[in-house]
Amino acid sequence: MLGALTAEAVAKRNNVTVLGRADGPVMLFAHGYGCDQDMWRRLVPYFAADYQVVLFDHVGAGHSDLDAYDREKYGTLDGYATDVLEICAALDLADVILVGHSVSAMIALIAAAREPERFARLILVAPSPRYTNDADDGYVGGFSHEDIEGLLKSLDSNYFAWAEALAPMAMGNPDSPEYAEELRSSFCRTNPSIARHFARVTFLSDSRSILDRVQCDSLILQCSDDLLAPPEVGTYVHQHLGHSTLVHLQTTGHCPHVSAPEATAGAILQYIGRRP
């Protein structure tokens, strides 16, 4: 699985961090676009006493090895899924509970379709298999193709201004502007060239076909007033993903692990406490 890469090289490439109970069930957290593993810091304390918590940065984010960024490999979500599987192999992880936020929810599904025996459950936080609407089959993604092209054009024109504008819209919770500022700061720490490339991969992807290939038990966490993943998207994922549970969190925005960690952790703990 690892090929020429050693376990140490994989851990360095993705800045892997292992916390919590060494002999506990494994929870692997995969962050969303423009973020890094630090965005999980409010959620991790709810699990560290009982679980082995594994965090990492996607290549191009956080303290990952930027020299490992390959535009061809990371030109699709499959390249990121390969990294997830290599992390699991490097750490010899089994029965993994994989928590993926936003685009990493799709990366989690791709990884689970490729190596279903590796994962016990999937936690999909604000997932979206396609951001653009598809009139041919009535799919509602929340954006027209023109919307997405405009978003990407704005990003190409001035990445930092784009981050300033998108962060509060994505985060929601206008009464707590510190959350939007945290997301904006995370965006702005990302290499702009890599961020532009990953944005195109993220917002132009269509992962709907992967849903019926995943048999792993899954939890879908849906928020209200989520700009990037409206309620129709959560319903669609639930309807097309076998063995899934859909939970509507009583929180708003696209990042409930940041804005409502207690509610998010509670929903996850309730779900993984059930028998599969």
CSV table of C-alpha atoms in Angstrom, one decimal:
chain,number,residue,atom,x,y,z
A,1,MET,CA,0.0,0.0,0.0
A,2,LEU,CA,2.7,2.5,1.0
A,3,GLY,CA,4.9,1.6,-2.0
A,4,ALA,CA,8.2,3.6,-1.8
A,5,LEU,CA,6.9,5.7,1.1
A,6,THR,CA,7.8,4.8,4.6
A,7,ALA,CA,5.4,5.2,7.5
A,8,GLU,CA,7.6,8.0,8.8
A,9,ALA,CA,7.5,9.8,5.4
A,10,VAL,CA,3.7,9.5,5.3
A,11,ALA,CA,3.4,10.9,8.9
A,12,LYS,CA,5.7,13.8,8.0
A,13,ARG,CA,4.0,14.5,4.6
A,14,ASN,CA,0.6,14.9,6.3
A,15,ASN,CA,1.8,16.3,9.7
A,16,VAL,CA,0.1,13.4,11.5
A,17,THR,CA,-0.7,13.9,15.2
A,18,VAL,CA,-1.9,11.2,17.5
A,19,LEU,CA,-3.7,12.0,20.8
A,20,GLY,CA,-5.9,10.5,23.4
A,21,ARG,CA,-6.2,6.9,24.6
A,22,ALA,CA,-3.5,4.8,22.9
A,23,ASP,CA,-5.6,1.6,23.1
A,24,GLY,CA,-8.9,3.2,22.4
A,25,PRO,CA,-11.0,2.9,19.2
A,26,VAL,CA,-9.6,5.0,16.4
A,27,MET,CA,-11.1,8.3,15.3
A,28,LEU,CA,-9.4,9.9,12.3
A,29,PHE,CA,-10.4,13.5,11.6
A,30,ALA,CA,-10.1,15.0,8.0
A,31,HIS,CA,-10.5,18.8,7.7
A,32,GLY,CA,-12.3,20.7,5.0
A,33,TYR,CA,-11.2,23.1,2.3
A,34,GLY,CA,-9.0,26.0,3.5
A,35,CYS,CA,-8.5,24.6,6.9
A,36,ASP,CA,-6.1,22.3,8.8
A,37,GLN,CA,-6.2,20.0,11.8
A,38,ASP,CA,-6.3,22.9,14.2
A,39,MET,CA,-10.0,23.4,13.3
A,40,TRP,CA,-10.9,20.3,15.2
A,41,ARG,CA,-9.5,21.5,18.5
A,42,ARG,CA,-12.8,22.3,20.1
A,43,LEU,CA,-14.2,18.9,19.2
A,44,VAL,CA,-11.3,16.7,20.1
A,45,PRO,CA,-11.6,17.1,23.9
A,46,TYR,CA,-15.0,15.3,23.8
A,47,PHE,CA,-13.3,12.1,22.5
A,48,ALA,CA,-9.7,12.1,23.7
A,49,ALA,CA,-10.4,10.3,27.0
A,50,ASP,CA,-11.9,7.2,25.3
A,51,TYR,CA,-10.6,7.2,21.8
A,52,GLN,CA,-7.3,7.3,20.0
A,53,VAL,CA,-7.6,10.5,18.0
A,54,VAL,CA,-5.6,10.9,14.8
A,55,LEU,CA,-5.3,14.3,13.1
A,56,PHE,CA,-3.6,15.3,9.9
A,57,ASP,CA,-3.2,18.1,7.4
A,58,HIS,CA,-4.1,17.5,3.7
A,59,VAL,CA,-1.0,18.1,1.6
A,60,GLY,CA,-1.0,21.8,0.8
A,61,ALA,CA,-2.6,22.7,4.2
A,62,GLY,CA,-1.3,23.5,7.7
A,63,HIS,CA,2.1,22.1,8.4
A,64,SER,CA,2.0,19.4,5.7
A,65,ASP,CA,5.0,19.0,3.4
A,66,LEU,CA,4.3,21.6,0.7
A,67,ASP,CA,7.0,20.0,-1.5
A,68,ALA,CA,4.8,16.9,-1.7
A,69,TYR,CA,2.0,18.9,-3.5
A,70,ASP,CA,1.5,17.4,-7.0
A,71,ARG,CA,-1.1,19.2,-9.1
A,72,GLU,CA,-1.8,16.1,-11.1
A,73,LYS,CA,-2.2,13.8,-8.1
A,74,TYR,CA,-4.4,16.4,-6.3
A,75,GLY,CA,-6.3,17.3,-9.4
A,76,THR,CA,-9.1,15.0,-8.2
A,77,LEU,CA,-10.3,14.0,-4.8
A,78,ASP,CA,-8.9,10.5,-5.3
A,79,GLY,CA,-5.4,11.8,-4.6
A,80,TYR,CA,-6.5,13.0,-1.2
A,81,ALA,CA,-8.3,9.7,-0.5
A,82,THR,CA,-5.1,7.8,-1.3
A,83,ASP,CA,-3.3,9.9,1.4
A,84,VAL,CA,-6.0,9.0,3.9
A,85,LEU,CA,-5.5,5.3,3.1
A,86,GLU,CA,-1.8,5.6,3.3
A,87,ILE,CA,-2.1,7.3,6.8
A,88,CYS,CA,-4.2,4.3,7.9
A,89,ALA,CA,-1.7,1.9,6.6
A,90,ALA,CA,1.3,3.8,8.0
A,91,LEU,CA,-0.2,3.7,11.5
A,92,ASP,CA,-1.7,0.2,11.1
A,93,LEU,CA,-5.2,1.6,11.8
A,94,ALA,CA,-8.2,-0.7,11.8
A,95,ASP,CA,-12.0,-0.3,12.5
A,96,VAL,CA,-11.5,3.4,12.0
A,97,ILE,CA,-14.2,5.9,12.7
A,98,LEU,CA,-13.4,8.5,9.9
A,99,VAL,CA,-14.8,12.0,10.5
A,100,GLY,CA,-14.7,14.2,7.4
A,101,HIS,CA,-15.8,17.8,7.1
A,102,SER,CA,-17.2,19.3,3.9
A,103,VAL,CA,-15.1,18.2,0.9
A,104,SER,CA,-13.3,15.7,3.2
A,105,ALA,CA,-16.7,13.9,3.7
A,106,MET,CA,-16.4,13.0,0.0
A,107,ILE,CA,-12.8,12.1,0.4
A,108,ALA,CA,-13.9,9.8,3.3
A,109,LEU,CA,-16.5,8.1,1.0
A,110,ILE,CA,-13.9,7.5,-1.7
A,111,ALA,CA,-11.5,6.0,0.8
A,112,ALA,CA,-14.2,3.8,2.2
A,113,ALA,CA,-15.3,2.6,-1.2
A,114,ARG,CA,-11.7,1.6,-2.0
A,115,GLU,CA,-10.9,-0.1,1.3
A,116,PRO,CA,-14.2,-0.9,3.1
A,117,GLU,CA,-12.5,-3.3,5.5
A,118,ARG,CA,-10.5,-0.4,6.9
A,119,PHE,CA,-13.4,1.6,8.4
A,120,ALA,CA,-16.0,0.9,11.0
A,121,ARG,CA,-18.1,4.0,10.5
A,122,LEU,CA,-18.1,7.4,8.7
A,123,ILE,CA,-19.1,10.7,10.2
A,124,LEU,CA,-19.9,13.1,7.4
A,125,VAL,CA,-20.1,16.7,8.6
A,126,ALA,CA,-21.9,19.1,6.2
A,127,PRO,CA,-21.2,16.9,3.1
A,128,SER,CA,-21.9,17.8,-0.5
A,129,PRO,CA,-21.3,15.5,-3.4
A,130,ARG,CA,-21.8,18.2,-5.9
A,131,TYR,CA,-22.1,22.0,-5.4
A,132,THR,CA,-23.8,22.9,-8.7
A,133,ASN,CA,-27.4,22.1,-9.5
A,134,ASP,CA,-28.1,19.5,-12.1
A,135,ALA,CA,-31.3,20.3,-14.0
A,136,ASP,CA,-31.2,17.0,-15.9
A,137,ASP,CA,-32.1,14.9,-12.8
A,138,GLY,CA,-33.4,17.6,-10.4
A,139,TYR,CA,-30.4,17.6,-8.1
A,140,VAL,CA,-30.2,20.7,-5.9
A,141,GLY,CA,-26.6,21.5,-5.0
A,142,GLY,CA,-27.2,25.1,-4.0
A,143,PHE,CA,-25.3,26.9,-6.8
A,144,SER,CA,-25.7,27.4,-10.5
A,145,HIS,CA,-22.6,26.7,-12.7
A,146,GLU,CA,-22.4,30.5,-13.2
A,147,ASP,CA,-22.3,31.0,-9.4
A,148,ILE,CA,-19.4,28.6,-9.0
A,149,GLU,CA,-17.5,30.1,-12.0
A,150,GLY,CA,-18.0,33.6,-10.5
A,151,LEU,CA,-16.8,32.3,-7.1
A,152,LEU,CA,-13.6,30.8,-8.7
A,153,LYS,CA,-13.0,34.0,-10.8
A,154,SER,CA,-13.2,36.1,-7.7
A,155,LEU,CA,-10.7,33.7,-6.0
A,156,ASP,CA,-8.3,34.0,-8.9
A,157,SER,CA,-8.6,37.8,-8.9
A,158,ASN,CA,-7.8,38.4,-5.3
A,159,TYR,CA,-7.6,35.4,-3.0
A,160,PHE,CA,-7.4,37.3,0.2
A,161,ALA,CA,-10.4,39.5,-0.6
A,162,TRP,CA,-12.2,36.3,-1.5
A,163,ALA,CA,-11.3,34.8,1.8
A,164,GLU,CA,-12.5,37.9,3.6
A,165,ALA,CA,-15.9,37.7,1.9
A,166,LEU,CA,-16.5,34.0,2.0
A,167,ALA,CA,-15.5,33.2,5.6
A,168,PRO,CA,-18.5,34.9,7.3
A,169,MET,CA,-20.9,33.5,4.7
A,170,ALA,CA,-19.7,30.0,5.1
A,171,MET,CA,-19.3,30.1,8.9
A,172,GLY,CA,-22.7,31.8,9.5
A,173,ASN,CA,-23.3,32.7,13.2
A,174,PRO,CA,-23.0,36.5,12.7
A,175,ASP,CA,-23.5,37.0,16.4
A,176,SER,CA,-20.1,35.3,16.9
A,177,PRO,CA,-17.8,37.0,14.4
A,178,GLU,CA,-14.7,35.4,16.0
A,179,TYR,CA,-15.6,32.1,14.3
A,180,ALA,CA,-15.6,33.8,10.8
A,181,GLU,CA,-12.3,35.4,11.7
A,182,GLU,CA,-10.9,32.1,12.6
A,183,LEU,CA,-11.9,30.6,9.2
A,184,ARG,CA,-10.7,33.7,7.4
A,185,SER,CA,-7.3,33.4,9.1
A,186,SER,CA,-7.2,29.7,8.2
A,187,PHE,CA,-7.9,30.5,4.5
A,188,CYS,CA,-5.2,33.1,4.5
A,189,ARG,CA,-2.6,30.8,6.0
A,190,THR,CA,-3.0,28.5,2.9
A,191,ASN,CA,-0.7,28.9,0.0
A,192,PRO,CA,-2.8,30.9,-2.5
A,193,SER,CA,-1.7,28.9,-5.6
A,194,ILE,CA,-2.6,25.6,-3.9
A,195,ALA,CA,-5.9,27.1,-2.5
A,196,ARG,CA,-6.9,28.1,-6.0
A,197,HIS,CA,-6.2,24.6,-7.4
A,198,PHE,CA,-8.0,22.8,-4.5
A,199,ALA,CA,-11.0,25.2,-4.8
A,200,ARG,CA,-11.5,24.1,-8.4
A,201,VAL,CA,-11.2,20.4,-7.5
A,202,THR,CA,-13.6,20.9,-4.6
A,203,PHE,CA,-16.3,23.1,-6.2
A,204,LEU,CA,-16.3,21.5,-9.6
A,205,SER,CA,-16.3,17.9,-8.4
A,206,ASP,CA,-19.2,15.5,-8.8
A,207,SER,CA,-19.0,12.6,-6.3
A,208,ARG,CA,-22.6,11.4,-6.5
A,209,SER,CA,-21.7,8.2,-8.2
A,210,ILE,CA,-19.6,7.1,-5.2
A,211,LEU,CA,-22.6,7.1,-2.8
A,212,ASP,CA,-24.0,3.7,-3.8
A,213,ARG,CA,-20.6,2.1,-3.7
A,214,VAL,CA,-20.2,2.7,0.1
A,215,GLN,CA,-21.6,0.1,2.5
A,216,CYS,CA,-20.0,1.5,5.6
A,217,ASP,CA,-22.4,2.7,8.3
A,218,SER,CA,-22.5,6.5,8.1
A,219,LEU,CA,-23.8,9.5,10.0
A,220,ILE,CA,-24.7,12.6,8.1
A,221,LEU,CA,-24.7,15.9,10.1
A,222,GLN,CA,-26.8,18.6,8.5
A,223,CYS,CA,-26.9,22.2,9.7
A,224,SER,CA,-29.5,24.9,9.0
A,225,ASP,CA,-28.6,28.0,7.0
A,226,ASP,CA,-25.6,26.3,5.5
A,227,LEU,CA,-24.5,28.2,2.4
A,228,LEU,CA,-22.4,25.4,1.0
A,229,ALA,CA,-24.6,22.4,1.9
A,230,PRO,CA,-28.3,23.2,1.9
A,231,PRO,CA,-30.8,20.8,3.4
A,232,GLU,CA,-31.6,19.3,0.0
A,233,VAL,CA,-28.0,18.1,-0.2
A,234,GLY,CA,-28.1,16.3,3.1
A,235,THR,CA,-31.4,14.6,2.2
A,236,TYR,CA,-29.9,13.5,-1.2
A,237,VAL,CA,-26.8,12.0,0.5
A,238,HIS,CA,-29.0,10.2,3.0
A,239,GLN,CA,-31.3,8.8,0.2
A,240,HIS,CA,-28.4,7.6,-1.9
A,241,LEU,CA,-26.1,6.3,0.7
A,242,GLY,CA,-26.9,2.9,2.2
A,243,HIS,CA,-26.7,2.4,5.9
A,244,SER,CA,-26.9,6.1,6.7
A,245,THR,CA,-28.4,8.1,9.5
A,246,LEU,CA,-29.3,11.8,8.9
A,247,VAL,CA,-29.2,14.1,11.9
A,248,HIS,CA,-30.2,17.8,11.7
A,249,LEU,CA,-28.1,19.7,14.2
A,250,GLN,CA,-29.7,22.7,16.0
A,251,THR,CA,-27.0,25.0,14.8
A,252,THR,CA,-26.3,27.1,11.7
A,253,GLY,CA,-23.5,27.5,9.2
A,254,HIS,CA,-21.1,25.1,7.6
A,255,CYS,CA,-18.7,24.4,10.5
A,256,PRO,CA,-20.6,23.0,13.5
A,257,HIS,CA,-17.4,21.6,15.0
A,258,VAL,CA,-16.2,25.2,15.4
A,259,SER,CA,-19.5,27.0,16.2
A,260,ALA,CA,-21.3,24.2,18.1
A,261,PRO,CA,-18.8,21.6,19.3
A,262,GLU,CA,-20.9,20.3,22.2
A,263,ALA,CA,-23.9,19.7,20.0
A,264,THR,CA,-21.7,18.1,17.3
A,265,ALA,CA,-19.9,15.9,19.7
A,266,GLY,CA,-23.2,14.9,21.3
A,267,ALA,CA,-24.7,13.7,18.0
A,268,ILE,CA,-21.5,11.8,17.2
A,269,LEU,CA,-21.3,10.1,20.6
A,270,GLN,CA,-25.0,9.1,20.5
A,271,TYR,CA,-24.5,7.6,17.0
A,272,ILE,CA,-21.3,5.7,17.7
A,273,GLY,CA,-22.7,4.4,21.0
A,274,ARG,CA,-25.3,2.5,19.0
A,275,ARG,CA,-24.7,-1.0,17.7
A,276,PRO,CA,-24.0,-1.0,14.0
